[in-house]
Short mmCIF file of C-alpha atoms and ligand atoms in Angstrom, two decimals:
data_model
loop_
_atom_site.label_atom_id
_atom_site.label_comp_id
_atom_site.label_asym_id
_atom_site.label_seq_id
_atom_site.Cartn_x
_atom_site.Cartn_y
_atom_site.Cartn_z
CA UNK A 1 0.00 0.00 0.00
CA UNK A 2 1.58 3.35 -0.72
CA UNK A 3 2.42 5.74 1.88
CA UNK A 4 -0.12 8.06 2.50
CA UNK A 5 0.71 12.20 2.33
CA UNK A 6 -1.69 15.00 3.13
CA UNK A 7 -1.12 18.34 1.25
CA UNK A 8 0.37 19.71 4.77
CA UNK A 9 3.02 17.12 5.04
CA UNK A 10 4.06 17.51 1.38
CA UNK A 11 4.53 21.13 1.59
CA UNK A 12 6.16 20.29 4.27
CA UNK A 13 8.99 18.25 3.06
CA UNK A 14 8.92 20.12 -0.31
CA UNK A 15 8.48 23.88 0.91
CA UNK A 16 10.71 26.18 -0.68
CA UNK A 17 14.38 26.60 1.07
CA UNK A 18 13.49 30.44 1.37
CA UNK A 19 9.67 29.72 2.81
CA UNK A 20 9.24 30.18 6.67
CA UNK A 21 5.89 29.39 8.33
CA UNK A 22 4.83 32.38 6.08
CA UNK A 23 4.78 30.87 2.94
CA UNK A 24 3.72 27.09 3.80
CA UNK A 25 0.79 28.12 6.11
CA UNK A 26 -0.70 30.11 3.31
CA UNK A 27 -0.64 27.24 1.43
CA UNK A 28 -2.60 25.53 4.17
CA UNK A 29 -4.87 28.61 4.45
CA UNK A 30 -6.14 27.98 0.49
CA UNK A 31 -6.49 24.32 1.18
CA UNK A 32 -8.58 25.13 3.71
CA UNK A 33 -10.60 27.50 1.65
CA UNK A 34 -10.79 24.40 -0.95
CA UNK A 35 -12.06 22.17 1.48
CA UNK A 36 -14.71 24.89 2.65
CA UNK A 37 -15.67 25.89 -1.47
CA UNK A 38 -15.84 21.97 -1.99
CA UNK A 39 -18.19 21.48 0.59
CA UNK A 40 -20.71 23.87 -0.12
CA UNK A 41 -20.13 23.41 -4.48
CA UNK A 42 -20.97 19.61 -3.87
CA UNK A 43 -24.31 20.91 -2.58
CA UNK A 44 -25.00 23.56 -4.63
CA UNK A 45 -28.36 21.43 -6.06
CA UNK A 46 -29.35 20.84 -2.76
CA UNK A 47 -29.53 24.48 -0.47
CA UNK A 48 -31.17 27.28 -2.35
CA UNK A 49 -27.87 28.35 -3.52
CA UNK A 50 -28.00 27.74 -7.17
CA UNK A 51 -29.19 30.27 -9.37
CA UNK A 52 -28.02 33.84 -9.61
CA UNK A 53 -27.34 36.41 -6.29
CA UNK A 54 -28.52 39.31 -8.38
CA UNK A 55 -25.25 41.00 -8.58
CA UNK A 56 -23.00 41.66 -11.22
CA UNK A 57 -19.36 41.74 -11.14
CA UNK A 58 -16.48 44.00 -12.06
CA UNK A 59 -16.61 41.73 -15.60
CA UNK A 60 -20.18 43.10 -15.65
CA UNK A 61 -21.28 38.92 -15.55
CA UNK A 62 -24.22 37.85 -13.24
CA UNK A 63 -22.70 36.83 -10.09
CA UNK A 64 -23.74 33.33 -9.03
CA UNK A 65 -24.41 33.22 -5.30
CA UNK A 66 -21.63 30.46 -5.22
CA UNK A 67 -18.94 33.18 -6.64
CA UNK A 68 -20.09 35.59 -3.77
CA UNK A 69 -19.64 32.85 -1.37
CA UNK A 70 -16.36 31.66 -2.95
CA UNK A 71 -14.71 35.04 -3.08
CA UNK A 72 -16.11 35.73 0.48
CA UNK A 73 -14.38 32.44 1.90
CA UNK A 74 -11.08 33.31 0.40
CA UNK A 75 -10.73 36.91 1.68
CA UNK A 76 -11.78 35.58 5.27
CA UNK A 77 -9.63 32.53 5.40
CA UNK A 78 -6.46 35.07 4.37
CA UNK A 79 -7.40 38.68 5.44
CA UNK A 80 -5.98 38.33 9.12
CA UNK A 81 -2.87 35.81 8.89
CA UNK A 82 -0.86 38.42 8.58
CA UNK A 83 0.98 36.28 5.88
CA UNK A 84 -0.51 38.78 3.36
CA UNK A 85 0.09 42.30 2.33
CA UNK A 86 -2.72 42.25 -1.01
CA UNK A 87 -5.13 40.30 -2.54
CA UNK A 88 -6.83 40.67 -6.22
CA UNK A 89 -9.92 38.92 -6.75
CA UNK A 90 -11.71 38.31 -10.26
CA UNK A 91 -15.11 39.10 -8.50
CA UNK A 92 -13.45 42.78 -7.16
CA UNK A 93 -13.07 45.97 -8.93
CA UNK A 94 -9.99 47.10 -6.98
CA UNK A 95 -7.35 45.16 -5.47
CA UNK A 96 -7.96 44.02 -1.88
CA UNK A 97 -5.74 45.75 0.92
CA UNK A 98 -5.13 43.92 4.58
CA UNK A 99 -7.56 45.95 7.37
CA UNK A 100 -5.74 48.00 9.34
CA UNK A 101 -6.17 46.07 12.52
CA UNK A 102 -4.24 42.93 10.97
CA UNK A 103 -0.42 42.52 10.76
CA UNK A 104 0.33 42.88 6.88
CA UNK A 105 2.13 39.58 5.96
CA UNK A 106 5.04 39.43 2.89
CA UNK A 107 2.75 37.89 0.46
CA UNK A 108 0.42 38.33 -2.62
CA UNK A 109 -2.56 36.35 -3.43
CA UNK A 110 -4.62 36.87 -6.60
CA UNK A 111 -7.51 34.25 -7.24
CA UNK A 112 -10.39 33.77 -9.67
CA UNK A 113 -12.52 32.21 -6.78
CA UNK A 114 -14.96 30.21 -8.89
CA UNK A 115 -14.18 30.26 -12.94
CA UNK A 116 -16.70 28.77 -14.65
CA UNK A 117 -18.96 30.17 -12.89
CA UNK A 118 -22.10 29.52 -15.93
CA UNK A 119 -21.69 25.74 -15.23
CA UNK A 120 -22.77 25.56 -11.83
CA UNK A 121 -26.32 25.65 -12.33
CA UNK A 122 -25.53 22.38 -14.68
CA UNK A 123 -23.47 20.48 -12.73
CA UNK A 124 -20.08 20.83 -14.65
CA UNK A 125 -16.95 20.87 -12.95
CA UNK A 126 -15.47 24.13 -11.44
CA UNK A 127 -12.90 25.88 -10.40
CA UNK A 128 -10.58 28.21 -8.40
CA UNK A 129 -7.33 29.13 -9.39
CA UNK A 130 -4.81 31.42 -7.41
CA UNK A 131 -0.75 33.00 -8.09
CA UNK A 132 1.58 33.98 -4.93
CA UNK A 133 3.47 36.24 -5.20
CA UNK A 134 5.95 38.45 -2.51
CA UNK A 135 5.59 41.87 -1.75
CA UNK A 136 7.62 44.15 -4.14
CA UNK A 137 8.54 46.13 -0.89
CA UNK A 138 8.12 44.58 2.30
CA UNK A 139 7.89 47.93 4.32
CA UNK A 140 4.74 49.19 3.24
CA UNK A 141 1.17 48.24 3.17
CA UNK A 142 -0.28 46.73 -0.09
CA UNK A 143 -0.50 48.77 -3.47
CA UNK A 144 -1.03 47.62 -6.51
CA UNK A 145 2.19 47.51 -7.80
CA UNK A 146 2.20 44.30 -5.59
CA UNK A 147 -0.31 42.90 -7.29
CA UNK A 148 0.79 44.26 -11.00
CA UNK A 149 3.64 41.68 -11.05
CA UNK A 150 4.67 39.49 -13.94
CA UNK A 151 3.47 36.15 -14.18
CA UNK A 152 7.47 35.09 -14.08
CA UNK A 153 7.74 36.07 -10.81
CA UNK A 154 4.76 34.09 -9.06
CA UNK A 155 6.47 31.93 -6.69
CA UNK A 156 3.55 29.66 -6.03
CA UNK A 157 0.44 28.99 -8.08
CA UNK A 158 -2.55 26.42 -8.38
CA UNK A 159 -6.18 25.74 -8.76
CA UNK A 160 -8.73 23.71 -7.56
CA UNK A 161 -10.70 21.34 -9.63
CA UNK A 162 -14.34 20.67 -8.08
CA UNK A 163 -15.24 17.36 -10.28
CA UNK A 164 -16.23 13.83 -9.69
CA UNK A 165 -13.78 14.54 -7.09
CA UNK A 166 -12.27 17.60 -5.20
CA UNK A 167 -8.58 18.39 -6.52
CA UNK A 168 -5.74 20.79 -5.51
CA UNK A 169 -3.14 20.71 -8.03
CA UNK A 170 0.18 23.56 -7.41
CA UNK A 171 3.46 24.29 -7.99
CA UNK A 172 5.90 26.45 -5.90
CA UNK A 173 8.50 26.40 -8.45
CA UNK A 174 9.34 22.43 -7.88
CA UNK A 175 7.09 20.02 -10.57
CA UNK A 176 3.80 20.28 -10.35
CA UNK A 177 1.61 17.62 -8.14
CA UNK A 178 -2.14 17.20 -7.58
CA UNK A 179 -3.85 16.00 -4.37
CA UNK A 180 -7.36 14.30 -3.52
CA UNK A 181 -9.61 15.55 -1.62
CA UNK A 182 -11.01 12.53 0.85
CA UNK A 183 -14.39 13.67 1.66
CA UNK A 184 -14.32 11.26 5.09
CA UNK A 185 -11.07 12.15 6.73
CA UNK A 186 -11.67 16.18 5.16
CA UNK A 187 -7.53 15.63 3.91
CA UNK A 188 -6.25 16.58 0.86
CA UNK A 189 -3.64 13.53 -0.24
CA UNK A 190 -0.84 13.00 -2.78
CA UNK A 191 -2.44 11.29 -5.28
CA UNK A 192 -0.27 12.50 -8.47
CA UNK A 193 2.95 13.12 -7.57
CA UNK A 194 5.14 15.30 -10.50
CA UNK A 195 2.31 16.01 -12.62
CA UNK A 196 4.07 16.15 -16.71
CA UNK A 197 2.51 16.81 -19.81
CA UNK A 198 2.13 13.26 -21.84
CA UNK A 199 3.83 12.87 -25.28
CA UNK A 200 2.10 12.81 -27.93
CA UNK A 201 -0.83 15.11 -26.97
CA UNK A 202 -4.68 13.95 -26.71
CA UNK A 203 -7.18 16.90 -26.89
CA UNK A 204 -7.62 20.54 -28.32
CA UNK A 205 -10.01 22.55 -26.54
CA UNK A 206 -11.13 25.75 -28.25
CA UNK A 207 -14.81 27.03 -28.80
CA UNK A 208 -15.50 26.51 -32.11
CA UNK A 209 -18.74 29.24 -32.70
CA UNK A 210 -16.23 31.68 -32.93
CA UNK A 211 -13.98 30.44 -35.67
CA UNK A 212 -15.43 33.68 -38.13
CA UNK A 213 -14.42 36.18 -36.07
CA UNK A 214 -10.52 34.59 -35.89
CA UNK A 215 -7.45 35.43 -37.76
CA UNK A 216 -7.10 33.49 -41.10
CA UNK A 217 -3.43 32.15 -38.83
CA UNK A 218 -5.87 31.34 -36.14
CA UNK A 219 -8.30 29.48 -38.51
CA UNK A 220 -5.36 27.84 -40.00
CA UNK A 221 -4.01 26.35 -36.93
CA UNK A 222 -7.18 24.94 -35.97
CA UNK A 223 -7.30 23.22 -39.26
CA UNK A 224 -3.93 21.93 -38.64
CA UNK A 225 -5.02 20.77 -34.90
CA UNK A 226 -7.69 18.73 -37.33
CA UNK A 227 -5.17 17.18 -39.49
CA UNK A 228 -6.90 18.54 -42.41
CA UNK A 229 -3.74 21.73 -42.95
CA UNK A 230 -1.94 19.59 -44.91
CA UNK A 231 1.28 20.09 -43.28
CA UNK A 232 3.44 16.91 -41.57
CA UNK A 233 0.60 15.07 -39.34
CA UNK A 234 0.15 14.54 -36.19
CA UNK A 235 1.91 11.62 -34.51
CA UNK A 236 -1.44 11.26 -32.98
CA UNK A 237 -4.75 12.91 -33.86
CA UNK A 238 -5.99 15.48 -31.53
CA UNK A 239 -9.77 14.71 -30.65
CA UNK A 240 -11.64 17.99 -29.33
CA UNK A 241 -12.83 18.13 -25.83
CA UNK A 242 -14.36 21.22 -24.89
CA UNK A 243 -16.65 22.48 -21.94
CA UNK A 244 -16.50 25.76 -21.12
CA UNK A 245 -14.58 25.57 -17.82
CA UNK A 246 -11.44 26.07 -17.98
CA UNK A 247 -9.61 24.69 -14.96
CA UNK A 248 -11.67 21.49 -16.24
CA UNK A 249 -10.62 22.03 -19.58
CA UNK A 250 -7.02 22.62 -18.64
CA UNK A 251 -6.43 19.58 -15.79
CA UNK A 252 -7.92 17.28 -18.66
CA UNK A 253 -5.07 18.12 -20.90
CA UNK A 254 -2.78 18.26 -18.39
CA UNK A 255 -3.32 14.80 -17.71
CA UNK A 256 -3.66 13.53 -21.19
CA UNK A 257 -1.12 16.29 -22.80
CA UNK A 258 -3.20 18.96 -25.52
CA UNK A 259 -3.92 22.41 -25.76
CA UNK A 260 -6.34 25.17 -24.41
CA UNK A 261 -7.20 28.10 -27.14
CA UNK A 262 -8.66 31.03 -26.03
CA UNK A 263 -8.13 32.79 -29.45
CA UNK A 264 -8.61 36.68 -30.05
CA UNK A 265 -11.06 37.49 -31.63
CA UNK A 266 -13.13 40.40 -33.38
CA UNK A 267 -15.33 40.51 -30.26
CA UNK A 268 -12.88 40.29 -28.06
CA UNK A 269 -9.53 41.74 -29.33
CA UNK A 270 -7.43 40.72 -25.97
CA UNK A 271 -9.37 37.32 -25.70
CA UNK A 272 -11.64 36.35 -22.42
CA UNK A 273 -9.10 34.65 -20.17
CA UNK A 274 -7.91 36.99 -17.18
CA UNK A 275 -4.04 37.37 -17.34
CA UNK A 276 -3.32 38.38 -13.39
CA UNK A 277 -5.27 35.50 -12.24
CA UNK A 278 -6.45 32.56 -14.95
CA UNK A 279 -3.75 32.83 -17.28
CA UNK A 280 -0.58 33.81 -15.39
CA UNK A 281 -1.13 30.85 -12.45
CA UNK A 282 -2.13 28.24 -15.52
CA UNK A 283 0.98 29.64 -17.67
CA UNK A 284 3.43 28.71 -14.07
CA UNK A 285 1.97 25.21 -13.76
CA UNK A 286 2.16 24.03 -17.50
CA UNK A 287 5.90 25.20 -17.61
CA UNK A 288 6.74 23.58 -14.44
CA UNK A 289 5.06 20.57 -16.23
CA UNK A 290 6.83 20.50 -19.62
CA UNK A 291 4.47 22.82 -21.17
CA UNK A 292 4.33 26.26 -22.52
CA UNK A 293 2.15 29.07 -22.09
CA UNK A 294 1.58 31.90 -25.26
CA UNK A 295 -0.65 35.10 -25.55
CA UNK A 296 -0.06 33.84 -29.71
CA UNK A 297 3.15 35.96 -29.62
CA UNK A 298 5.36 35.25 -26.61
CA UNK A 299 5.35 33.22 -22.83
CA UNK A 300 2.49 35.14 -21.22
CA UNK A 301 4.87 34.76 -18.03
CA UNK A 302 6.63 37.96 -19.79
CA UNK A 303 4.07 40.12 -20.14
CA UNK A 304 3.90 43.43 -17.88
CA UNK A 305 0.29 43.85 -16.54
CA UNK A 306 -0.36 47.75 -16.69
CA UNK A 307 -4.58 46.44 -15.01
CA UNK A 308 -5.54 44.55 -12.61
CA UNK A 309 -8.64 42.46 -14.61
CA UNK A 310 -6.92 42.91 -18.59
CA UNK A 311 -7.06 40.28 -20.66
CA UNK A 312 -4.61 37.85 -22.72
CA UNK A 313 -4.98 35.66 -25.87
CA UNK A 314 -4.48 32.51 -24.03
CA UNK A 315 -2.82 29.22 -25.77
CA UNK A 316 -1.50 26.52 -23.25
CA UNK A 317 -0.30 23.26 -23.69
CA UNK A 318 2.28 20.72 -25.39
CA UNK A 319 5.15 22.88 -26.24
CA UNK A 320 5.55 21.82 -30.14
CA UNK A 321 1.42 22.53 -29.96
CA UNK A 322 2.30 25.85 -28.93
CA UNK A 323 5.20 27.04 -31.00
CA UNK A 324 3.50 25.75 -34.37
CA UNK A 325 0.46 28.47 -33.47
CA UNK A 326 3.06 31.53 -32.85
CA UNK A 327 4.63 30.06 -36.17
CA UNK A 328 1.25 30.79 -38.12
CA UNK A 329 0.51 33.78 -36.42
CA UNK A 330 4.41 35.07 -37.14
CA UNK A 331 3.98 34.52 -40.74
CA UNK A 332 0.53 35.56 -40.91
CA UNK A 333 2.36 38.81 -39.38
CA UNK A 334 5.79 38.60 -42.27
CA UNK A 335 7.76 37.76 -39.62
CA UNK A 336 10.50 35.99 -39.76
CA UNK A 337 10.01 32.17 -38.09
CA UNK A 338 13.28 31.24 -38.18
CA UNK A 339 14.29 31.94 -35.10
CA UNK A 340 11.61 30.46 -33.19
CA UNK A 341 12.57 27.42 -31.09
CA UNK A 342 12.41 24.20 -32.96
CA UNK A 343 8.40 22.29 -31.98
CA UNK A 344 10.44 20.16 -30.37
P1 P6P B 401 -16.78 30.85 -23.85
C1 P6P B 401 -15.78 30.86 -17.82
O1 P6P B 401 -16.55 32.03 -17.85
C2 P6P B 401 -14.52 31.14 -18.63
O2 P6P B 401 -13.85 32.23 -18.15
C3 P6P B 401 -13.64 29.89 -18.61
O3 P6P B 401 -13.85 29.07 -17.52
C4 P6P B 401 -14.00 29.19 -19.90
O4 P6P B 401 -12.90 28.49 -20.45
C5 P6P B 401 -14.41 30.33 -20.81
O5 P6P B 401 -14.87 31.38 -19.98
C6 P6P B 401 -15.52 29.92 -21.75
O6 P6P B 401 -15.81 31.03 -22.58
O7 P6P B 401 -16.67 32.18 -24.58
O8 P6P B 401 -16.22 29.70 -24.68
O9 P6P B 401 -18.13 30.57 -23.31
#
């Protein structure tokens, strides 16, 4: 029988040689807030608290009372640790400073507390996903410049998959590993250890209904995703999975190697996905598994965030997935492609 680990012990024994308690009990603190979402999102058809709360966010969508209660559970699991200086939430307009009456901590947290939000109501898998980052200056009291840090510099990021089963799944920099939420004992525990992207890939996720209002390089790809571009095929063919969650969307292909496209689009010129906290977090963990992470151009770890809710093109996944979009894109562009890094 193998040795069983809970979350706690494994950060533990794999905590960062510059974390004190600091650090590893705000990991705790979002497991926590995991256990406390999954509770109440495994319920969801059963108290009154499907449907919508009548509020809209800062994303002008119709808050579902489960987002309220998400973001709410977050911000009181971490507001008074005093391992915190700022938070940014996807369900707040402005970023979210420490009270006066707590001890500000060295730390950053920026979460989408429930993406996916538009599923609950049908029973498809959810999500949180959250970065760490430190303080850019430890003396003072959180600004946004705290929060308006590259994605390169997150020194801790993860999400939370509520499925068939409840799953953690972060990285502080060390391989990525995913933990199992056991509703009995209420412990998260190791159940895949050094999470990598499988060779050759499985899925594409994308929504097709936009495919009009896409590049011709963007159209392209997709064709070549198909197998119907022409160019050298696939070693495997890519089926299409897609659901409209992304942390769902993303863990699947993390497990079975693929791609998730959020493309721009007429509509949307920057895309949908969030870069402080959908894209950046996702864009750690897929590097730390073998993967990379493009806004169609470059590593959306490199791009300087000038606002705290902006959005990115968003294209994450098999590396040689990855590169062969910004290849299209580059020439659709008349740039030169030479230089990009082999598909490898
Ligand atoms: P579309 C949910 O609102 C979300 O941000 C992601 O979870 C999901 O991948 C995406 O939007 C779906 O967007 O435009 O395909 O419905």
């Amino acid at each position: 029988m193998s040795k069983i680990v809970t979350i706690e012990r494994f950060i533990l024994e794999y905590q960062p040689d510059y974390a004190r308690g600091e650090f590893t009990n705000l990991l705790y603190d979002i497991a926590l807030a995991a256990k406390v979402i999954a509770h109440k999102t495994n319920r969801a058809g059963l108290t009154d608290i499907l449907g919508r709360a009548g509020a809209t966010n800062i994303q002008g969508e119709q808050q579902q009372k489960l987002d309220v209660f998400a973001d709410d559970i977050i911000f009181r699991v971490c507001d008074h640790t005093g391992r915190l200086c700022a938070m940014a939430s996807e369900e707040r307009e402005e970023i979210i400073c420490i009270p006066e009456q707590f001890k500000k901590g060295s730390y950053v947290l920026v979460y989408d507390p429930l993406d996916g939000s538009s599923n609950i109501d049908v029973n498809v898998s959810i999500g949180t996903i959250f970065g760490i980052y430190r303080c850019v200056d430890w003396d003072l009291r959180g600004r946004e410049e705290d929060v308006l840090q590259a994605g390169r510099k997150l020194v801790a990021a993860g999400y939370v998959l509520y499925g068939s089963s409840t799953m953690l799944v972060y990285t502080t920099g060390q391989g990525v590993h995913g933990f199992t939420l056991d509703p009995e004992l209420g412990e998260f525990l190791l159940s895949h250890e050094n999470m990598r992207l499988p060779d050759p890939p499985a899925y594409y996720s994308v929504n097709h209904a936009y495919y009009h209002r896409w590049s011709p390089a963007v159209q392209r790809y997709m064709r070549w995703l198909q197998g119907s571009e022409g160019e050298e095929e696939h070693a495997k063919p890519l089926s299409f999975r897609y659901i409209g969650s992304l942390v769902a969307d993303f863990h699947r292909n993390l497990l079975r190697g693929g791609i998730f496209c959020y493309p721009a689009e007429t509509k949307k010129p920057n895309g949908k996905i969030r870069l402080l906290y959908e894209a950046n977090p996702l864009a750690f963990l897929i590097e730390q598994a073998g993967g990379y992470a493009s806004d169609g151009a470059n590593s959306v770890l490199d791009i300087e965030p000038t606002e705290l809710h902006q959005r990115t093109p968003f294209y994450a996944g098999n590396r040689s997935l990855v590169y062969q979009l910004e290849r299209y894109l580059r020439e659709e562009a008349g740039q030169p492609v030479s230089d990009l890094v082999s598909g490898g």
